mmCIF file of C-alpha atoms in Angstrom:
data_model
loop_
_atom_site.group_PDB
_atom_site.id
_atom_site.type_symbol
_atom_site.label_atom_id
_atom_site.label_comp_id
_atom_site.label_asym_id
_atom_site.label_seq_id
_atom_site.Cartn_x
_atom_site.Cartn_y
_atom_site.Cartn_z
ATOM 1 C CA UNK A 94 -11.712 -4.168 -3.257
ATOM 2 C CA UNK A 95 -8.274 -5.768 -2.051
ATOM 3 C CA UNK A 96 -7.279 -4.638 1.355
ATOM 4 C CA UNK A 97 -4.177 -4.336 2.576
ATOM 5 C CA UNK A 98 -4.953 -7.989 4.636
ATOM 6 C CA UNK A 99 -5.246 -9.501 1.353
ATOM 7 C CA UNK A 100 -2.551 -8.263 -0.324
ATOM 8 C CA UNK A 101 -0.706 -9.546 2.460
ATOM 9 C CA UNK A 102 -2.032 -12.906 2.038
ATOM 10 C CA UNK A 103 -1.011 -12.534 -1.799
ATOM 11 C CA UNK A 104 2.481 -11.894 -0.549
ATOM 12 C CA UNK A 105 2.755 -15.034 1.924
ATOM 13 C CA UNK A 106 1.556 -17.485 -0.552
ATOM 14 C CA UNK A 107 4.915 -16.391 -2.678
ATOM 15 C CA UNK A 108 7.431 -16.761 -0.749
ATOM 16 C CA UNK A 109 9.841 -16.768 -3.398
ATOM 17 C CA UNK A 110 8.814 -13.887 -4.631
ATOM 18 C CA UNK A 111 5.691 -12.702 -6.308
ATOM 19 C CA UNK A 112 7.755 -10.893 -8.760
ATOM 20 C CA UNK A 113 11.533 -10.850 -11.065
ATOM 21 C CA UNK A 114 13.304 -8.210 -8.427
ATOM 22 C CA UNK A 115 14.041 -6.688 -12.263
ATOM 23 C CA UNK A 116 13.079 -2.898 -12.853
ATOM 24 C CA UNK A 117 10.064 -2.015 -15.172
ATOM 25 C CA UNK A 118 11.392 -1.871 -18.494
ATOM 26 C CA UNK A 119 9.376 1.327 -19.538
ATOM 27 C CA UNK A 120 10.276 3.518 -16.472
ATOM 28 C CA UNK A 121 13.791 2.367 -17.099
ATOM 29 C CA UNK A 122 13.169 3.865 -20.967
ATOM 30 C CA UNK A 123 11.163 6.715 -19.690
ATOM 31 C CA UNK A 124 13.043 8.161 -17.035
ATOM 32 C CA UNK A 125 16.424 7.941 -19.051
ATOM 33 C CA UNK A 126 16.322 11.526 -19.839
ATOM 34 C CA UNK A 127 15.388 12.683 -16.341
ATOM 35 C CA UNK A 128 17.829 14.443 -13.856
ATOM 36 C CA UNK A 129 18.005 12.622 -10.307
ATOM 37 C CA UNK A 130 15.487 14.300 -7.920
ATOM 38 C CA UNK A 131 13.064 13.163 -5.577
ATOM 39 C CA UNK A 132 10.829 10.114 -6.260
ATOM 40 C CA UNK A 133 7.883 8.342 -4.818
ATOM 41 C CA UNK A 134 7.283 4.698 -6.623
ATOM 42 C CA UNK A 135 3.474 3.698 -5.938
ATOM 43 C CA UNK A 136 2.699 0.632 -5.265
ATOM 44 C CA UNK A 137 6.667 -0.464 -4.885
ATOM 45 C CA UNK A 138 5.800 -3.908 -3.905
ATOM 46 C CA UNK A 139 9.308 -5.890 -3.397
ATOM 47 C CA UNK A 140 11.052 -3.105 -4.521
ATOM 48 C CA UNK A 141 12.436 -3.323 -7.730
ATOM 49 C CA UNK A 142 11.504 -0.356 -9.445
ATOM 50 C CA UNK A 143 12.769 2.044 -6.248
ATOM 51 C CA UNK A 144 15.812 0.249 -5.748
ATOM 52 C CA UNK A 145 16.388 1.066 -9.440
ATOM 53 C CA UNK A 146 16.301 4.583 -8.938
ATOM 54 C CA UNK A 147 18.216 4.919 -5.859
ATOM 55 C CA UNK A 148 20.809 3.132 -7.747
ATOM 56 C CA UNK A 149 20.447 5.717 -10.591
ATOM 57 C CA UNK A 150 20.821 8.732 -8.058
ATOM 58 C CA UNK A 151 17.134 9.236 -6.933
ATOM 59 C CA UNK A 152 15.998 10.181 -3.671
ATOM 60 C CA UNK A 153 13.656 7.394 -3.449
ATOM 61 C CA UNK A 154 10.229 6.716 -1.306
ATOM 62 C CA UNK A 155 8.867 3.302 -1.829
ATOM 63 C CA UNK A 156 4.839 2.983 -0.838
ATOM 64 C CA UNK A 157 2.791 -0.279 -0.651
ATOM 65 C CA UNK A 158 -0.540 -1.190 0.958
ATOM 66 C CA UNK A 159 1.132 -4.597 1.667
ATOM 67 C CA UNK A 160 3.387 -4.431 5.062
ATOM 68 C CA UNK A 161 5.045 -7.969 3.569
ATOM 69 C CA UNK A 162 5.779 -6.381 0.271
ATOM 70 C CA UNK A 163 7.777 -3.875 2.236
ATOM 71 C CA UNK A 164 9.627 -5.857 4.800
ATOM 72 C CA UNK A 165 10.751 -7.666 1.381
ATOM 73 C CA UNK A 166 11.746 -4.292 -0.426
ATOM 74 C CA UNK A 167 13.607 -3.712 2.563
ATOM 75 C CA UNK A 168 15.434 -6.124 2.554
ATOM 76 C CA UNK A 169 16.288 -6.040 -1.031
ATOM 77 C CA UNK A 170 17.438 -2.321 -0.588
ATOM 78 C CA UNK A 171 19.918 -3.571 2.264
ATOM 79 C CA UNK A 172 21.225 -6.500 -0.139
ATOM 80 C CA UNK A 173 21.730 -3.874 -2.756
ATOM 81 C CA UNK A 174 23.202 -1.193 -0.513
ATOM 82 C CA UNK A 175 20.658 1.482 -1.176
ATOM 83 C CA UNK A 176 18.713 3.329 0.752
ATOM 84 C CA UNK A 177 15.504 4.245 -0.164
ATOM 85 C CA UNK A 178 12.471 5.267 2.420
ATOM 86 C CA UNK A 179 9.869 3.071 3.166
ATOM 87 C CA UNK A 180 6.449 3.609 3.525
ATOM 88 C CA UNK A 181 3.191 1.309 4.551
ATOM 89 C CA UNK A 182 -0.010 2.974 3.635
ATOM 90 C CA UNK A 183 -2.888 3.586 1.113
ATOM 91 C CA UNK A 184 -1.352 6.374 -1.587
ATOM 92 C CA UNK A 185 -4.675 8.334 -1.332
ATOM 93 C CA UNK A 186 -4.658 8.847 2.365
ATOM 94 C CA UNK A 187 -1.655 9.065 3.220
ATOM 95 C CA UNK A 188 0.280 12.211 3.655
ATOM 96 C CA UNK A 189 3.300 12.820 1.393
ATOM 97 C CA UNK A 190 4.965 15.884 -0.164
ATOM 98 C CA UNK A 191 5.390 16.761 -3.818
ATOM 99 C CA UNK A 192 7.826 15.049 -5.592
ATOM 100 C CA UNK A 193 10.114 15.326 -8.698
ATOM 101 C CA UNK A 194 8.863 12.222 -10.223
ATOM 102 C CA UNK A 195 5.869 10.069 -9.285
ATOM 103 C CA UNK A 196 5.609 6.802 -10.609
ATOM 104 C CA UNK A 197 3.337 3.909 -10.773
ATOM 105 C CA UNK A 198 3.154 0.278 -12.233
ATOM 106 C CA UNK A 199 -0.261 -1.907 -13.036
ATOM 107 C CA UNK A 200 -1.293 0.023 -10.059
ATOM 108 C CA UNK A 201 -4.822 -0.983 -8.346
ATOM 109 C CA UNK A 202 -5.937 2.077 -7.222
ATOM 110 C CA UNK A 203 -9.666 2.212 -7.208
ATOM 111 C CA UNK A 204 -11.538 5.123 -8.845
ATOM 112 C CA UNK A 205 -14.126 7.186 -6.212
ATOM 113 C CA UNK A 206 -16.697 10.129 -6.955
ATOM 114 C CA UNK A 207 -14.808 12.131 -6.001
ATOM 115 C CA UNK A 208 -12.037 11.289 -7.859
ATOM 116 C CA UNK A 209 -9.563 11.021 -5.109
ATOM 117 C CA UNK A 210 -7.109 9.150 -6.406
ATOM 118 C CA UNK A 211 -6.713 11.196 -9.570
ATOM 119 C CA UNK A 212 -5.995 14.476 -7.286
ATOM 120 C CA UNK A 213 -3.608 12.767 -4.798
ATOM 121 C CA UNK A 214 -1.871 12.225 -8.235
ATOM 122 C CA UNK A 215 -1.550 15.158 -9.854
ATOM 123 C CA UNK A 216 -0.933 16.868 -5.790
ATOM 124 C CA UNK A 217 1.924 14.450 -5.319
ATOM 125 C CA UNK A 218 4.136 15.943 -8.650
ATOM 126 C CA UNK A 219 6.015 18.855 -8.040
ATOM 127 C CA UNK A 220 6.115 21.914 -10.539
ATOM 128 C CA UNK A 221 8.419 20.672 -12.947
ATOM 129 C CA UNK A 222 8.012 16.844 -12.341
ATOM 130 C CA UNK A 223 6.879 14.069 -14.007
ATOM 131 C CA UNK A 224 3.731 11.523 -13.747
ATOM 132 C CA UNK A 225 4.539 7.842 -15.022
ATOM 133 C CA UNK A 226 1.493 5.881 -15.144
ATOM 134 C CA UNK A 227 1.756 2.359 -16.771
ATOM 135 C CA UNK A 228 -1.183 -0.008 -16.512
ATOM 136 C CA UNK A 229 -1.199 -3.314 -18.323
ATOM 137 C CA UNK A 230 -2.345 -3.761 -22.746
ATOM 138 C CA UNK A 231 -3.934 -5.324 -23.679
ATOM 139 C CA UNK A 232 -6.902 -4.785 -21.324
ATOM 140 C CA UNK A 233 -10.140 -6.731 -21.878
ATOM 141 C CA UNK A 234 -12.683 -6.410 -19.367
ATOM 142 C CA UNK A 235 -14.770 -9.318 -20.313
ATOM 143 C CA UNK A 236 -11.875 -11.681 -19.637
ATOM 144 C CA UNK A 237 -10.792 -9.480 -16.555
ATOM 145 C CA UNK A 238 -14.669 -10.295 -15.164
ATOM 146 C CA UNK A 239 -13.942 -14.026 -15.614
ATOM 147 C CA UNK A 240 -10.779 -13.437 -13.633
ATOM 148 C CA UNK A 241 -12.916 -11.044 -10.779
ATOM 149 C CA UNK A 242 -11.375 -8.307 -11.882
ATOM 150 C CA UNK A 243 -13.800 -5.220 -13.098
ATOM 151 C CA UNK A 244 -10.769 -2.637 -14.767
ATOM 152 C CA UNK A 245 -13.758 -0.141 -15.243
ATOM 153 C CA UNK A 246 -13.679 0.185 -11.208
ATOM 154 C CA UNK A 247 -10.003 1.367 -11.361
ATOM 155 C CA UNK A 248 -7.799 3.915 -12.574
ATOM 156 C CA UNK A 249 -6.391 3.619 -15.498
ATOM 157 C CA UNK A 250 -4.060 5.553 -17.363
ATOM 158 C CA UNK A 251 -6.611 7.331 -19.790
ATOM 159 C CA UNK A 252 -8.609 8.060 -16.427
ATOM 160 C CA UNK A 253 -5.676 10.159 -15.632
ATOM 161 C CA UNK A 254 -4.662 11.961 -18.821
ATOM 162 C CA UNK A 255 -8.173 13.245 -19.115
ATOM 163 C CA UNK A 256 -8.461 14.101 -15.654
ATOM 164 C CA UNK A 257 -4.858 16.801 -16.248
ATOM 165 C CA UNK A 258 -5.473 19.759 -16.899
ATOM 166 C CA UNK A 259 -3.579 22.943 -18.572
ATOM 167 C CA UNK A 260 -1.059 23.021 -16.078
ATOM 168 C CA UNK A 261 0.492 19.649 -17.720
ATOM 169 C CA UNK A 262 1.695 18.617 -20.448
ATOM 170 C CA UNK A 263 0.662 15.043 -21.978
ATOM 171 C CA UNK A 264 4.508 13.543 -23.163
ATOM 172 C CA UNK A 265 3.866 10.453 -23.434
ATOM 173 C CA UNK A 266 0.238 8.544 -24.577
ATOM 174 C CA UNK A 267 0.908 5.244 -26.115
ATOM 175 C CA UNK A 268 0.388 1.517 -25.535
ATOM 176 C CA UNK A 269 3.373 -0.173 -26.581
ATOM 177 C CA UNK A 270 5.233 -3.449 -26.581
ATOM 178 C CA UNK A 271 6.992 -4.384 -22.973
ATOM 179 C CA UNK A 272 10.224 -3.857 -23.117
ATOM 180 C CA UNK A 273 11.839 -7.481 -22.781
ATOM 181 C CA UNK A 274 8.274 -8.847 -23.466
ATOM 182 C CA UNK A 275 5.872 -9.935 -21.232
ATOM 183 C CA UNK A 276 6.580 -12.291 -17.991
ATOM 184 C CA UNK A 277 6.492 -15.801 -18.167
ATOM 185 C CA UNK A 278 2.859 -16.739 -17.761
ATOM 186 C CA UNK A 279 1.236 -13.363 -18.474
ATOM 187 C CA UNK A 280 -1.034 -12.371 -21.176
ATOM 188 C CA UNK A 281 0.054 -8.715 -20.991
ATOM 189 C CA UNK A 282 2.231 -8.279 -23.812
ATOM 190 C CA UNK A 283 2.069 -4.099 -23.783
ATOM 191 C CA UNK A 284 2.401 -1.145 -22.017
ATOM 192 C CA UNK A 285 -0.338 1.429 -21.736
ATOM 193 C CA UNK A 286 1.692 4.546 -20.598
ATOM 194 C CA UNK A 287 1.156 7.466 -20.087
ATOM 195 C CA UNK A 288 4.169 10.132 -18.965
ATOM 196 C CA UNK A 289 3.023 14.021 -18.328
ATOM 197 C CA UNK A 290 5.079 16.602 -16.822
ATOM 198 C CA UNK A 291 3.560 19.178 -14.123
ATOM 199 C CA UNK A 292 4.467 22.562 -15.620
ATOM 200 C CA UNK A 293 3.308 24.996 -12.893
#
C-alpha cells in the first residue's frame, strides 16, 4: 500500500514534474459532449486534468493523497488563471458531496471487503452525472509483480462496472488506443475506460 508519505516522496524526487501538465486525452474525448457542472478529478496529482475543466467551464475539485502533488496543482491553477478547489485527502474517507461528473485516471485506489471504494464511487455521482474511470491497457499482472505492483489488489475499471447497478447506465466499456499514444517511456499504449452515467 502507498501512503500518502510515499507518494510524497514520489513527488520530491521529480521536481520537474512527474508528469506532461497536458490533460488526459480520453476525458478530453469523453467529456466533449457533457454540459459544464460540478466536477471532482480523483487523484488530480499536478493538476492537469482539473485545470482542464475549469478552463472548459467546470466547477472543479481537485483531490490527491499527495500534499506535494497539490501545492504543485496549485500553483499550476494560479499560472493558468483558474480556480479550481483543492483538496488533500484519501477519496474513500473523505467527505465530499455528489457531483455532476466524477473522474479518475490510472487511479490506485485499493480494493477492501467491503468494497469501499466502489461505494464512495458510485455515492460521489449525482443523479444525472457521469463516472469516468480510466485505468491503464494493457495490464499484465505477471510483469506488474516484477515491478511490485499486484493490479488484482486494486480497483480497476471492470471492478467498477460490475459493481453498478440498475440505477446506471454502462456508456462506455472499451480499452482503446491513448489518444496521442502513450508517454515517452511507458508501456501503456491503451485506455481501459469505462464511462457510466448515474440515472436516479
Amino acid at each position: 500500500m502507498s501512503t500518502d508519505a510515499e507518494w510524497d516522496a514520489r513527488y520530491f524526487a521529480a521536481p520537474e514534474g512527474m508528469f506532461s501538465g497536458n490533460v488526459n486525452g480520453t476525458l478530453a474525448v469523453e467529456v466533449a459532449d457533457l454540459a459544464p457542472g460540478t466536477a471532482l478529478d480523483i487523484g488530480c496529482g499536478e493538476g492537469a486534468d482539473a485545470i482542464w475543466l475549469a478552463r472548459a467551464g467546470w466547477d472543479v475539485t481537485g483531490l490527491d493523497v499527495s500534499a506535494v502533488a497539490v501545492q504543485r496543482a496549485e500553483g499550476a491553477a494560479r499560472a493558468a488563471g483558474v480556480d479550481v478547489r483543492w483538496l488533500v485527502g484519501d477519496f474513500a474517507t473523505t467527505e465530499l458531496d455528489p457531483f455532476d461528473l466524477v473522474t479518475t485516471h490510472y487511479p490506485a485506489l485499493e480494493k477492501t471487503p467491503d468494497r469501499t471504494v466502489l461505494r464512495a464511487l458510485a455515492a460521489a455521482v449525482t443523479p444525472g452525472g457521469t463516472l469516468l474511470y480510466v485505468g491503464h491497457a494493457p495490464l499484465e499482472r505477471e510483469a506488474a509483480l516484477a515491478r511490485g505492483f499486484d493490479p488484482d489488489g486494486y480497483v480497476l475499471p471492470k471492478d467498477v462496472s460490475a459493481f453498478l447497478d440498475d440505477r446506471w447506465e454502462i456508456e462506455v466499456a472499451e480499452t482503446r488506443p491513448r489518444p496521442g499514444g502513450a508517454p515517452h517511456g511507458s508501456a501503456f499504449t491503451h485506455d481501459d475506460v469505462l464511462r457510466a452515467r448515474r440515472l436516479r
